[in-house]
Tab-separated table of C-alpha atoms and ligand atoms in Angstrom:
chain	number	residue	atom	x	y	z
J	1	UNK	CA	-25.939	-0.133	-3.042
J	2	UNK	CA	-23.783	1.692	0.000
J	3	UNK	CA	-21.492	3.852	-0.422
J	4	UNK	CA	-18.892	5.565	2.335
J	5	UNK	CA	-18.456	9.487	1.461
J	6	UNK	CA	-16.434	11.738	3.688
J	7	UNK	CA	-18.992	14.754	4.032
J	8	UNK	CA	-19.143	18.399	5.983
J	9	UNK	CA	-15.786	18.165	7.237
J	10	UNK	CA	-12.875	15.990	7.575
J	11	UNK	CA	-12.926	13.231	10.439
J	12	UNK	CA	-13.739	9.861	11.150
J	13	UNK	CA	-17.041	11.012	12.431
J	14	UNK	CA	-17.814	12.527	9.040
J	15	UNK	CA	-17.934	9.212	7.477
J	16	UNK	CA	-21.179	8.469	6.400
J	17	UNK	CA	-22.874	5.589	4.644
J	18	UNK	CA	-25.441	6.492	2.435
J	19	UNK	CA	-27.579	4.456	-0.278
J	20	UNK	CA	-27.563	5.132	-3.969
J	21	UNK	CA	-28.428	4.085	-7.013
J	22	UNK	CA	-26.753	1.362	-9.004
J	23	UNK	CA	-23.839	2.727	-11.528
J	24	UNK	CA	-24.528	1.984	-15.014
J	25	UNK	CA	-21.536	1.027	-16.686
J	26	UNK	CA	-21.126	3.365	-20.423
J	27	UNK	CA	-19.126	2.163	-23.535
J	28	UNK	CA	-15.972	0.330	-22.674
J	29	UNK	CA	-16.845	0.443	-18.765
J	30	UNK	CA	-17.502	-2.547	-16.339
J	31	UNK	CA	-19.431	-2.517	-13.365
J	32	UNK	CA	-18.127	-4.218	-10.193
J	33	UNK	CA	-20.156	-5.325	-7.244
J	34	UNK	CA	-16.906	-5.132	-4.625
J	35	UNK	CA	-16.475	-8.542	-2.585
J	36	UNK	CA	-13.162	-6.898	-0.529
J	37	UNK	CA	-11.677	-3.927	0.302
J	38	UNK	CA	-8.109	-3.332	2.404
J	39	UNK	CA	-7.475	-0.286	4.442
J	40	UNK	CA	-4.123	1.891	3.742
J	41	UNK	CA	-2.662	4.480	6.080
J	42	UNK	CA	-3.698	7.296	3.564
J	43	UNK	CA	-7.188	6.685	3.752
J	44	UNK	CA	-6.794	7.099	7.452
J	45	UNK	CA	-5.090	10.547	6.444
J	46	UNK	CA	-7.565	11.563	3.655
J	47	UNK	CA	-10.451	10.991	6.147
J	48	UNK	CA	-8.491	12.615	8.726
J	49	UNK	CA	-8.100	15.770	6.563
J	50	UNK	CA	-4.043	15.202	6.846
J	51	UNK	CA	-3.273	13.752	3.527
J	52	UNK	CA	-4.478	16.725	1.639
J	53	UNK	CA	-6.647	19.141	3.425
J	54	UNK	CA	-7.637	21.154	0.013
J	55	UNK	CA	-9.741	17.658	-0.907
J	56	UNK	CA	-12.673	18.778	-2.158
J	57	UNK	CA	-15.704	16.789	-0.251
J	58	UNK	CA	-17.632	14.898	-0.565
J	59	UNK	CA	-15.301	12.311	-1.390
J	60	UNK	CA	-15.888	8.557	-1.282
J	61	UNK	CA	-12.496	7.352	0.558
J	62	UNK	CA	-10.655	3.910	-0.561
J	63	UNK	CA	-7.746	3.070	-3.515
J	64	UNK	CA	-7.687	-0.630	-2.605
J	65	UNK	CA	-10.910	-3.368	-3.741
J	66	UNK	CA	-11.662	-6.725	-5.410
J	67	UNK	CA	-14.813	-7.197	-7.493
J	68	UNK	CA	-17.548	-8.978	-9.334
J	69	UNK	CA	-18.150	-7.907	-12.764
J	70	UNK	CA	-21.850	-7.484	-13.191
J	71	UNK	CA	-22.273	-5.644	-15.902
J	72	UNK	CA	-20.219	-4.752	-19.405
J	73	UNK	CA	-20.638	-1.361	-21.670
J	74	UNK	CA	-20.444	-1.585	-25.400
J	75	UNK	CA	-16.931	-2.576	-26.525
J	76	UNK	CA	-15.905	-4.476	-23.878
J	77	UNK	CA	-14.091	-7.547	-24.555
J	78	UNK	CA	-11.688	-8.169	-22.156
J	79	UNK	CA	-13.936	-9.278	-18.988
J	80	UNK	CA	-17.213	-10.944	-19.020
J	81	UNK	CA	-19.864	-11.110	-15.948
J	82	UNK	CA	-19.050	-12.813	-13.116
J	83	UNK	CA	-15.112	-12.769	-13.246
J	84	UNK	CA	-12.696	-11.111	-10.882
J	85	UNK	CA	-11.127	-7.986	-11.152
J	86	UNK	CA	-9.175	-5.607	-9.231
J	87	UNK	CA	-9.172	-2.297	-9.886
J	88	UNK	CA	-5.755	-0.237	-9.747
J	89	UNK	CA	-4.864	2.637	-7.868
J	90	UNK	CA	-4.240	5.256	-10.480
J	91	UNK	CA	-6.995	4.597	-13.546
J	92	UNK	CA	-4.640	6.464	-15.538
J	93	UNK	CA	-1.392	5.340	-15.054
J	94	UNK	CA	-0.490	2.280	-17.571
J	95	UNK	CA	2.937	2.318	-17.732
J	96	UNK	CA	6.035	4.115	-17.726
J	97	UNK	CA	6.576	7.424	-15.785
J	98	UNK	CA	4.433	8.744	-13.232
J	99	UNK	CA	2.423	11.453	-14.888
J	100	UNK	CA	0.122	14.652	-13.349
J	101	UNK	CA	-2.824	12.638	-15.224
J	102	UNK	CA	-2.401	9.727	-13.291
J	103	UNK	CA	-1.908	11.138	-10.028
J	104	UNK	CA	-5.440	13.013	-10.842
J	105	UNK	CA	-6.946	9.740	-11.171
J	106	UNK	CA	-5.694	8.464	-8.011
J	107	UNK	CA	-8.966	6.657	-6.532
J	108	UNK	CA	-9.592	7.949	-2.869
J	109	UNK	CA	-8.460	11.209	-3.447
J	110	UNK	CA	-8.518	13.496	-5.478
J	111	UNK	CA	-10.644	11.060	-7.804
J	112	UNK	CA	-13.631	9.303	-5.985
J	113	UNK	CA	-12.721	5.748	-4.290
J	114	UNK	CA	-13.534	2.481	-3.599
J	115	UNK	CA	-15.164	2.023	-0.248
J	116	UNK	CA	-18.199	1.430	-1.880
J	117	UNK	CA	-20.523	-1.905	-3.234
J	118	UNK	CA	-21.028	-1.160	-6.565
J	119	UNK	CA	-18.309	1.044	-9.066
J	120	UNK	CA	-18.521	1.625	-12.775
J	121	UNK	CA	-14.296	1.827	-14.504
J	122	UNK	CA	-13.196	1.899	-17.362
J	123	UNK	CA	-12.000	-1.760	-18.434
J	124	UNK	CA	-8.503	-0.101	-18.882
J	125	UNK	CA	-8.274	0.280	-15.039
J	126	UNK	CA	-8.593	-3.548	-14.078
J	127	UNK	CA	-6.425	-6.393	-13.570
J	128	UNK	CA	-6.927	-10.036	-13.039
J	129	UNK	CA	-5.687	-10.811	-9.813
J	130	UNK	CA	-4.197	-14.325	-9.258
J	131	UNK	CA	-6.654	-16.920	-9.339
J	132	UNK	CA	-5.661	-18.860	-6.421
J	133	UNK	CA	-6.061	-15.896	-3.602
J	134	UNK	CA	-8.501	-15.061	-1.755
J	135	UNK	CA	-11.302	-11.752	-2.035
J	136	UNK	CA	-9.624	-10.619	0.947
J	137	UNK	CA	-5.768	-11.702	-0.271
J	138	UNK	CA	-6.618	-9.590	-3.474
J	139	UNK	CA	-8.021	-6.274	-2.161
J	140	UNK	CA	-4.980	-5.733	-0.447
J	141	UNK	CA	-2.933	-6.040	-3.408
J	142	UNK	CA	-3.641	-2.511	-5.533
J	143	UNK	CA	-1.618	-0.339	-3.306
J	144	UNK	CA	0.682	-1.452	-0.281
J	145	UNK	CA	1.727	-4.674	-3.137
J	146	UNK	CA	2.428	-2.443	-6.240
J	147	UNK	CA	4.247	0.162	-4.007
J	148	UNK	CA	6.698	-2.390	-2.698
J	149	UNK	CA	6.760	-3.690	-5.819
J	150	UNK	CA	7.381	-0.784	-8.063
J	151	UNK	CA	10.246	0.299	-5.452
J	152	UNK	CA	12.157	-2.797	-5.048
J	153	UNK	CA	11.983	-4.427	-8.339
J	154	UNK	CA	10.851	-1.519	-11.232
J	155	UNK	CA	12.935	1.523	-9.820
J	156	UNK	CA	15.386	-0.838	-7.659
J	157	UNK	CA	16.203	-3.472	-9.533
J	158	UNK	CA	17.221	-5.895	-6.393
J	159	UNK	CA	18.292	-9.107	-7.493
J	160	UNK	CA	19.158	-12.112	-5.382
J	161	UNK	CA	21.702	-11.394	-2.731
J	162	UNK	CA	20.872	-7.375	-2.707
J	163	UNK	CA	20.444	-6.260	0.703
J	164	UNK	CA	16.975	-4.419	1.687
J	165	UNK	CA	15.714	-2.417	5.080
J	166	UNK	CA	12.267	-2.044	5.484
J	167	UNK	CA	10.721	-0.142	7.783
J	168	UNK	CA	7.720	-1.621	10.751
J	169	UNK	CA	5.107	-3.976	9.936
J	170	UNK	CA	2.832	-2.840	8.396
J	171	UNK	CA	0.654	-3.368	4.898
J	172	UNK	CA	3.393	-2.082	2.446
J	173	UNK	CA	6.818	-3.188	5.064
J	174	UNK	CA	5.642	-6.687	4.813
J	175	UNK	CA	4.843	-6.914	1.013
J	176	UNK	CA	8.380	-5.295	0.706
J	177	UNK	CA	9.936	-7.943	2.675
J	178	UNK	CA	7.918	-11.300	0.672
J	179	UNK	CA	8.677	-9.654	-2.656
J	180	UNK	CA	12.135	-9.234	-1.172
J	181	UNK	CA	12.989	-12.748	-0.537
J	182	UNK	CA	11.029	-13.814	-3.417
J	183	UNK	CA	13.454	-12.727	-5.777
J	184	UNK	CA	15.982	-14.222	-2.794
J	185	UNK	CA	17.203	-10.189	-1.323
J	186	UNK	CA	18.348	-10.495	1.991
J	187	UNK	CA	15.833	-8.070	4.883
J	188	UNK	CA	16.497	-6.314	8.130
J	189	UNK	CA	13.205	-5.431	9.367
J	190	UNK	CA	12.517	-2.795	11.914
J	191	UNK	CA	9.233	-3.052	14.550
J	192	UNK	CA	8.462	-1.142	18.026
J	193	UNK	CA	7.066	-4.952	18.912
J	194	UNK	CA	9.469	-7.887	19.506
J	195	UNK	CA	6.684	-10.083	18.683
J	196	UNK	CA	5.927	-8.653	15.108
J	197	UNK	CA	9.601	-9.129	14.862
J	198	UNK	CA	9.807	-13.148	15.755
J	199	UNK	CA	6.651	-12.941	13.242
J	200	UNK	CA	8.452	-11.086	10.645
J	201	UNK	CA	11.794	-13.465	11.317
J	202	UNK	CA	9.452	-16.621	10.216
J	203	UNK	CA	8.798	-14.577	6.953
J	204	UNK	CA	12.153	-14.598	6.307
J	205	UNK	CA	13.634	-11.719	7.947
J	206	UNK	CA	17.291	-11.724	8.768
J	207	UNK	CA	18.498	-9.120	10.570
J	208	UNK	CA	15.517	-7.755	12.845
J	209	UNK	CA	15.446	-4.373	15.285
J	210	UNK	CA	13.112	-2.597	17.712
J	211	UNK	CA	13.269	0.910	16.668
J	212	UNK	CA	11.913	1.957	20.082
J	213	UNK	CA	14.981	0.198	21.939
J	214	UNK	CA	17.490	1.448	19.793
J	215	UNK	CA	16.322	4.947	17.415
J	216	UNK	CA	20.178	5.208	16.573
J	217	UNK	CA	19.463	2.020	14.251
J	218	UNK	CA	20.788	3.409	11.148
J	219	UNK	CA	24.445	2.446	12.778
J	220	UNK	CA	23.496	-0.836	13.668
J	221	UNK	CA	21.666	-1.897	10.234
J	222	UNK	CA	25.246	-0.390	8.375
J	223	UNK	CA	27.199	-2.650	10.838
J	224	UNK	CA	25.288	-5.963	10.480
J	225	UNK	CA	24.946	-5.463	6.693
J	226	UNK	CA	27.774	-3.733	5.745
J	227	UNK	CA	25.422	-1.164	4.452
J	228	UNK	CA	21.817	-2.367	2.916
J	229	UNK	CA	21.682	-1.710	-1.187
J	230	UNK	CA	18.192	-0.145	-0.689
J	231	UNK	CA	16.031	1.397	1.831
J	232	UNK	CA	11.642	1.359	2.149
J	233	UNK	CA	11.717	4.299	3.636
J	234	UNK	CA	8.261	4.314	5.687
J	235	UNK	CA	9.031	6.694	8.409
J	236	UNK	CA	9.719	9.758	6.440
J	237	UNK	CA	10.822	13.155	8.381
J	238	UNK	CA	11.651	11.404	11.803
J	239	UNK	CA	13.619	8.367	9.978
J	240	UNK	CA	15.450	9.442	6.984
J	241	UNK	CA	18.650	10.600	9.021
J	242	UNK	CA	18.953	7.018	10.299
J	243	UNK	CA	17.806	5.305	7.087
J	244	UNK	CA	20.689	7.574	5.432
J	245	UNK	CA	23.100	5.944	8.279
J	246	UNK	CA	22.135	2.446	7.520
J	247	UNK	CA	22.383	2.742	3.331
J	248	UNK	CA	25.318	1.885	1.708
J	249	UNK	CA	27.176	4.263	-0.426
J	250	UNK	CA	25.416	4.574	-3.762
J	251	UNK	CA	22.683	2.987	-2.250
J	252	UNK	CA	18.990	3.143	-3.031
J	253	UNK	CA	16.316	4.995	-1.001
J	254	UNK	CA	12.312	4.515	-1.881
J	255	UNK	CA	10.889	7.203	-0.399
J	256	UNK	CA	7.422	6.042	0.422
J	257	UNK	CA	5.991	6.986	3.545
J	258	UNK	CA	5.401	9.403	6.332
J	259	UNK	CA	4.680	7.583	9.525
J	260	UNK	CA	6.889	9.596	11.601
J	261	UNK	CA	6.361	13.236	10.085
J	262	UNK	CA	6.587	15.279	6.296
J	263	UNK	CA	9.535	17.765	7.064
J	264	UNK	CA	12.497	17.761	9.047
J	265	UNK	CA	16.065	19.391	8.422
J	266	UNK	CA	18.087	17.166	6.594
J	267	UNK	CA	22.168	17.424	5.670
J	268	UNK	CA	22.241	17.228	2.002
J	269	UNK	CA	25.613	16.102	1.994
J	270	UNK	CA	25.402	13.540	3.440
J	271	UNK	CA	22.921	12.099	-0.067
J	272	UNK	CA	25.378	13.882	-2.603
J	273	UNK	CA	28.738	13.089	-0.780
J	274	UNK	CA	28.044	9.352	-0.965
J	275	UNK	CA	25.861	9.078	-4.140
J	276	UNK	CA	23.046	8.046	-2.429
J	277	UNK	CA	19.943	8.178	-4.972
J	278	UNK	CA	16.488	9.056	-2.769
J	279	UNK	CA	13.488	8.423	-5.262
J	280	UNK	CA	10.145	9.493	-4.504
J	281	UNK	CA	7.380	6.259	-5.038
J	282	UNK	CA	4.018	6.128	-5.401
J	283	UNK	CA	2.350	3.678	-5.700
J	284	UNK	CA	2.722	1.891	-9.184
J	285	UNK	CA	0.743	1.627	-12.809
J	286	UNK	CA	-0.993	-1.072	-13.882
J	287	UNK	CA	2.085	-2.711	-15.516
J	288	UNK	CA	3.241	-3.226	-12.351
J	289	UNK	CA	0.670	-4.437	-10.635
J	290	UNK	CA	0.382	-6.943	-14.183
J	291	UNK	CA	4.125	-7.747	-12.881
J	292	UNK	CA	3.691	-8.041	-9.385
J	293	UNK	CA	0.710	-10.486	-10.433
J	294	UNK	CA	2.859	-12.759	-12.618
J	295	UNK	CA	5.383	-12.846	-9.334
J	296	UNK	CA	2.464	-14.294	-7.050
J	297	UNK	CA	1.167	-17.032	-9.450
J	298	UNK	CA	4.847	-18.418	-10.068
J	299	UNK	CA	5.057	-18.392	-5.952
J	300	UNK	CA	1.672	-19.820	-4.505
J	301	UNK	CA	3.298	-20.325	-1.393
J	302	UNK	CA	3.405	-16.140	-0.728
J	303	UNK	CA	0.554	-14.775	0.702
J	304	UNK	CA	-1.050	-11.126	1.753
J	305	UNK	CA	-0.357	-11.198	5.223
J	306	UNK	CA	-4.197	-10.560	6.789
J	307	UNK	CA	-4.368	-9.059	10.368
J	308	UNK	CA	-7.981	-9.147	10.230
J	309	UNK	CA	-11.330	-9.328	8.742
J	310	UNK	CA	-14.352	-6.930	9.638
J	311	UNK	CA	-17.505	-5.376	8.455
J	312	UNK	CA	-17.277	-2.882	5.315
J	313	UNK	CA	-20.492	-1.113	7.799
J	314	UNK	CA	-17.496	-0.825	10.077
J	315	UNK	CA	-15.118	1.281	8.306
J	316	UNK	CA	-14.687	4.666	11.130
J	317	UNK	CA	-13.884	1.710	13.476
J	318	UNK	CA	-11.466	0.137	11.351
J	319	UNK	CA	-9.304	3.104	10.498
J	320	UNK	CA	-9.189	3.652	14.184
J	321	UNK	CA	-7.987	0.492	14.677
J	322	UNK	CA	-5.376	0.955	12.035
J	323	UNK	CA	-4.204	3.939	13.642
J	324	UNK	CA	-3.780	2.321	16.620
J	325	UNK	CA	-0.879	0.523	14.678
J	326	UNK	CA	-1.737	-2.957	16.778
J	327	UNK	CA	-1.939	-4.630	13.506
J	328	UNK	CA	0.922	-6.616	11.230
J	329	UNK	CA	-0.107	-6.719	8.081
J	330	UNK	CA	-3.737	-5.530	6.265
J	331	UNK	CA	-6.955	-4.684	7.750
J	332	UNK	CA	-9.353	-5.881	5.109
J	333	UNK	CA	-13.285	-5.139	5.343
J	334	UNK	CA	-15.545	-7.620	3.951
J	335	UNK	CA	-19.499	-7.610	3.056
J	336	UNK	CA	-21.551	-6.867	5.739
P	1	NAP	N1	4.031	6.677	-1.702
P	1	NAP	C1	3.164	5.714	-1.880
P	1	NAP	O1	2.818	5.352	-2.980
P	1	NAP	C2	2.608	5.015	-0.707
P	1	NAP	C3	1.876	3.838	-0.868
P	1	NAP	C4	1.438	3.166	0.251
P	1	NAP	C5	1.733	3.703	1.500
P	1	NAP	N2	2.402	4.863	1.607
P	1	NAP	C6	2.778	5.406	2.897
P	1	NAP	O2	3.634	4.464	3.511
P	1	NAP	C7	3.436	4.478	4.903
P	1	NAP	C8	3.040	3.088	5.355
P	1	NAP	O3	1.758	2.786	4.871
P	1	NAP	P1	1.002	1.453	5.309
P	1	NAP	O4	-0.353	1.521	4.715
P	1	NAP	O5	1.864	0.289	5.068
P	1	NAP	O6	0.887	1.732	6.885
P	1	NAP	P2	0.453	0.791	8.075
P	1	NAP	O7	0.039	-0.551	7.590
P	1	NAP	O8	-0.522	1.556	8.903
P	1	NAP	O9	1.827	0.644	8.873
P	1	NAP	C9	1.986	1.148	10.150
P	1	NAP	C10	3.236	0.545	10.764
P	1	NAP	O10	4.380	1.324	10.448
P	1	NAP	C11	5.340	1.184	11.460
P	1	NAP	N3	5.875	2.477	11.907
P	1	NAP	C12	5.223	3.539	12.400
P	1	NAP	N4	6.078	4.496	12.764
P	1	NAP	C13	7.313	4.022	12.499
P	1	NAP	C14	8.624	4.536	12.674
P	1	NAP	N5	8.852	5.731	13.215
P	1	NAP	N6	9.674	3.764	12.297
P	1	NAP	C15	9.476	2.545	11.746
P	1	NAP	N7	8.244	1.996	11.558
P	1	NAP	C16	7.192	2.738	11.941
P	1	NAP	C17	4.658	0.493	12.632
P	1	NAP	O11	5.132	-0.876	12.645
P	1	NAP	P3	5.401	-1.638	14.025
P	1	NAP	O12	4.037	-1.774	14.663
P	1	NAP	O13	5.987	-2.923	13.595
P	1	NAP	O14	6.319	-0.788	14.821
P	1	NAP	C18	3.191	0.570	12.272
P	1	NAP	O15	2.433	-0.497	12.779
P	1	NAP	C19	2.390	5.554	5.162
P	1	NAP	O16	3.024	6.787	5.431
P	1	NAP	C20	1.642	5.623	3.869
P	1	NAP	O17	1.020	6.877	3.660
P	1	NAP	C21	2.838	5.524	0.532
């Protein structure tokens, strides 16, 4: 089997796939023979050294996979050979709280990843993913689908007729806005592309905005929506002033992402003076991805939205692609 290590360095020209010997899965492990993977923004930044540059290396990069099981330890019960399984992101992580165990076991960093064809977990760390999707539907559903879902529904709470920003179009925006309206949430979207916006509009966007006409949006999203009920907060440093403008008071803010930067002066006031509550995500545990799961069987109608397909022996020219930020949507790699 191949497997995709960062080695000597950080870089997308330290990526190297090497061959190795098949896993062999020990009591109350599975092995997996991975049909799909989907490519996140922080395995661009792990490989790029900028996610955490104390990684130790080699590490094999990759959180987000579906798989085969080919092979059961002792004690396993719960899958047999030849079903589906996705692995989640954190082995560790259950349910409840976010704990310093399960951010250890965070696959691609710190623990080793995905972007592999063959990995032995412990039967603890797999889900069933919904039957009726696609490999490549389902390996983009451990991380950018559980974060938008932990945010919006486990920590927010929306309901139908709660008001939600999200920001671009990219793998975790667009899973916000479909779990959004499934739960029937009104979205303004944000994009630097009017045509990922008239794309995003037929999702079921209402209110849509290019952030490159208009960086002031915060305003504009406040005055259209009389002030959203929660904010995906994607941009980080260079969009948190304007995501504070465009939240209502005693609002919600996921903070999620760092597209635009990891530290920037910020007016506290302005959070404690209106009772603004600014949560830290990440990702989800397996309960949530168990609930996010339920959500998509009940709604067979909403779909991963798939940019495109390539070669898992393509991976450095995938993530370059991805941070060329052409895409809507996931990158997914498949065999080959
Ligand atoms: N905390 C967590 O658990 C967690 C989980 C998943 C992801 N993340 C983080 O969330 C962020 C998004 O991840 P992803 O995998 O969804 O990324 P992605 O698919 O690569 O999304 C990139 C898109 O973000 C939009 N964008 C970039 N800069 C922006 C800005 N200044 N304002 C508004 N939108 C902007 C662009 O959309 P347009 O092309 O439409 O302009 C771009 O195409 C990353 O920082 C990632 O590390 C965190």
């Amino acid at each position: 089997m191949r497997e995709w290590q960062i080695e000597g360095g950080f870089g997308l020209d330290r990526l190297k796939l090497q061959d190795r010997d098949s896993p062999v899965p020990g009591p109350g492990q599975v092995r997996l023979r991975l049909r799909a993977w989907s490519l996140n923004y922080r395995d661009l930044m792990m490989v790029q050294g900028r996610y955490n540059p104390r990684q130790p290396l080699p590490l094999v990069p990759g959180s987000d996979a579906v798989g085969e099981v080919v092979a059961v330890g002792d004690g396993v019960t719960e899958f047999v050979q030849g079903e589906r399984a996705c692995p989640v992101f954190a082995p560790d992580w259950s349910g409840g709280d976010l704990t310093d165990g399960a951010l250890r076991s965070s696959l691609g960093g710190p623990a080793m990843g995905l972007l592999c064809e063959e990995r032995v977990l412990p039967v603890t760390a797999l889900v069933k993913p919904p039957a009726h999707l696609s490999d490549a539907e389902c390996a983009t559903l451990p991380c950018a689908a559980v974060t938008a879902w932990r945010a919006l529904i486990t920590e927010g709470g929306i309901t139908a007729g709660s008001t939600v920003l999200t920001l671009g179009t990219g793998g975790v925006s667009l899973f916000a806005l479909q779990i959004a309206r499934m739960v029937g949430a009104r979205v303004a979207i944000l994009s630097s592309s009017d045509e990922k916006l008239e794309r995003a509009r037929a999702l079921g966007a209402e209110w849509t905005l290019n952030y490159r006409d208009e960086p002031r949006w915060g305003a504009r999203i406040r005055d259209w929506t009389g002030g959203v009920d929660h904010v995906v907060e994607l941009g980080g440093a260079g969009t948190l002033e304007q995501s504070l403008a465009a939240v209502r008071t005693g609002g919600h803010i996921s903070l999620i992402g760092v597209l635009a930067g990891v530290s920037a002066p910020l007016a506290l006031t302005r959070i404690l003076m209106r009772g603004i509550r600014v949560q830290g995500v990440f990702v989800g545990s397996r309960d949530d991805f168990l609930g996010l799961n339920r959500a998509l069987l009940a709604r067979p109608d909403v779909r991963p939205v798939i940019f495109e397909e390539r070669p898992f022996s393509t991976l450095p020219a995938a993530l370059a692609a991805l941070e060329t930020q052409r895409h809507m949507g996931k990158i997914v790699l498949l065999p080959g």
